[in-house]
């Protein structure tokens, strides 16, 4: 995410938010401040909360990965619950958080056979 | 799920292409069974501890009416998939080829 102006970032934001099922997107800087988010303005406290919580989780995951192997590093993190899935992409200067809805099996493009 | 069913699922996971390890542990990070070959279970203990810690850290991030289903931690060389249950965690480690 170089300093090439807002155009590239806006293109990226639009590309992600236009994806079906995406409910929110947050870009966080190293101080934990959300510099860009797609929440409604009255939901800004929620965006700030997501920033703090998932930044902490990403740091914990990175620590765990490096503990297992010194030459390794965290690339991506997915937290899936019954209703939502949060995707966290850490970088040196920024953290990208995407929140998307967990679809039912009926919504999947491929039929998954249920194990008996 | 019967014990035989559990065994067959674990065996299926263990021998899936790309999977380098499978660990079943409780929520406290104590490995119950694993597919590694080392006798002192060092790797199983490490992965179980990592899984328990991350599951504990991730649980409060959800809404009150939501429950943690799974975690995927992708690093440069591997991806660790942690499937969460009330009492147990299933950890699957996948390695990537260059």
mmCIF file of N, CA and C in Angstrom, chain B residues 12 17 22 25 29 32 37 42 44 48 50 59 67 69 76 84 87 93 95 97:
data_model
loop_
_atom_site.group_PDB
_atom_site.id
_atom_site.type_symbol
_atom_site.label_atom_id
_atom_site.label_comp_id
_atom_site.label_asym_id
_atom_site.label_seq_id
_atom_site.Cartn_x
_atom_site.Cartn_y
_atom_site.Cartn_z
ATOM 1 N N UNK B 12 -8.287 -40.051 7.724
ATOM 2 C CA UNK B 12 -8.513 -39.364 6.448
ATOM 3 C C UNK B 12 -7.775 -38.032 6.412
ATOM 4 N N UNK B 17 -3.380 -35.143 1.053
ATOM 5 C CA UNK B 17 -2.183 -34.558 0.453
ATOM 6 C C UNK B 17 -1.967 -33.153 0.996
ATOM 7 N N UNK B 22 -1.761 -33.586 12.369
ATOM 8 C CA UNK B 22 -3.107 -33.448 12.929
ATOM 9 C C UNK B 22 -2.982 -33.618 14.433
ATOM 10 N N UNK B 25 -6.684 -31.694 20.759
ATOM 11 C CA UNK B 25 -6.337 -31.276 22.106
ATOM 12 C C UNK B 25 -7.579 -30.720 22.779
ATOM 13 N N UNK B 29 -5.104 -26.779 25.948
ATOM 14 C CA UNK B 29 -3.879 -26.918 25.185
ATOM 15 C C UNK B 29 -3.120 -28.193 25.457
ATOM 16 N N UNK B 32 -4.379 -34.531 23.094
ATOM 17 C CA UNK B 32 -4.965 -35.825 23.417
ATOM 18 C C UNK B 32 -4.410 -36.886 22.484
ATOM 19 N N UNK B 37 5.451 -38.135 14.784
ATOM 20 C CA UNK B 37 6.162 -39.363 15.111
ATOM 21 C C UNK B 37 7.104 -39.205 16.299
ATOM 22 N N UNK B 42 6.793 -33.121 21.191
ATOM 23 C CA UNK B 42 7.138 -31.700 21.274
ATOM 24 C C UNK B 42 6.287 -30.874 20.324
ATOM 25 N N UNK B 44 3.453 -31.613 18.902
ATOM 26 C CA UNK B 44 2.036 -31.652 19.265
ATOM 27 C C UNK B 44 1.751 -30.682 20.400
ATOM 28 N N UNK B 48 -0.706 -27.539 20.006
ATOM 29 C CA UNK B 48 -1.878 -27.518 20.892
ATOM 30 C C UNK B 48 -1.900 -26.239 21.710
ATOM 31 N N UNK B 50 -0.521 -23.361 20.914
ATOM 32 C CA UNK B 50 -0.838 -22.260 20.007
ATOM 33 C C UNK B 50 -2.332 -22.211 19.724
ATOM 34 N N UNK B 59 -12.232 -15.824 21.008
ATOM 35 C CA UNK B 59 -13.614 -15.991 21.463
ATOM 36 C C UNK B 59 -14.276 -14.668 21.847
ATOM 37 N N UNK B 67 -20.783 -17.909 18.172
ATOM 38 C CA UNK B 67 -19.768 -18.792 18.732
ATOM 39 C C UNK B 67 -18.674 -19.015 17.697
ATOM 40 N N UNK B 69 -16.219 -20.761 15.331
ATOM 41 C CA UNK B 69 -16.322 -22.006 14.580
ATOM 42 C C UNK B 69 -14.944 -22.527 14.203
ATOM 43 N N UNK B 76 4.033 -18.107 6.013
ATOM 44 C CA UNK B 76 4.751 -18.186 4.747
ATOM 45 C C UNK B 76 4.848 -19.620 4.253
ATOM 46 N N UNK B 84 -12.943 -25.489 16.215
ATOM 47 C CA UNK B 84 -13.247 -25.329 17.632
ATOM 48 C C UNK B 84 -14.520 -26.077 18.014
ATOM 49 N N UNK B 87 -15.405 -28.541 23.941
ATOM 50 C CA UNK B 87 -14.375 -29.116 24.813
ATOM 51 C C UNK B 87 -13.045 -29.338 24.106
ATOM 52 N N UNK B 93 -2.409 -29.102 10.158
ATOM 53 C CA UNK B 93 -1.311 -28.296 9.629
ATOM 54 C C UNK B 93 -1.087 -28.679 8.177
ATOM 55 N N UNK B 95 1.214 -27.881 4.719
ATOM 56 C CA UNK B 95 2.423 -27.253 4.200
ATOM 57 C C UNK B 95 2.206 -26.874 2.741
ATOM 58 N N UNK B 97 3.874 -26.168 -1.039
ATOM 59 C CA UNK B 97 5.054 -26.445 -1.846
ATOM 60 C C UNK B 97 5.415 -25.198 -2.637
#
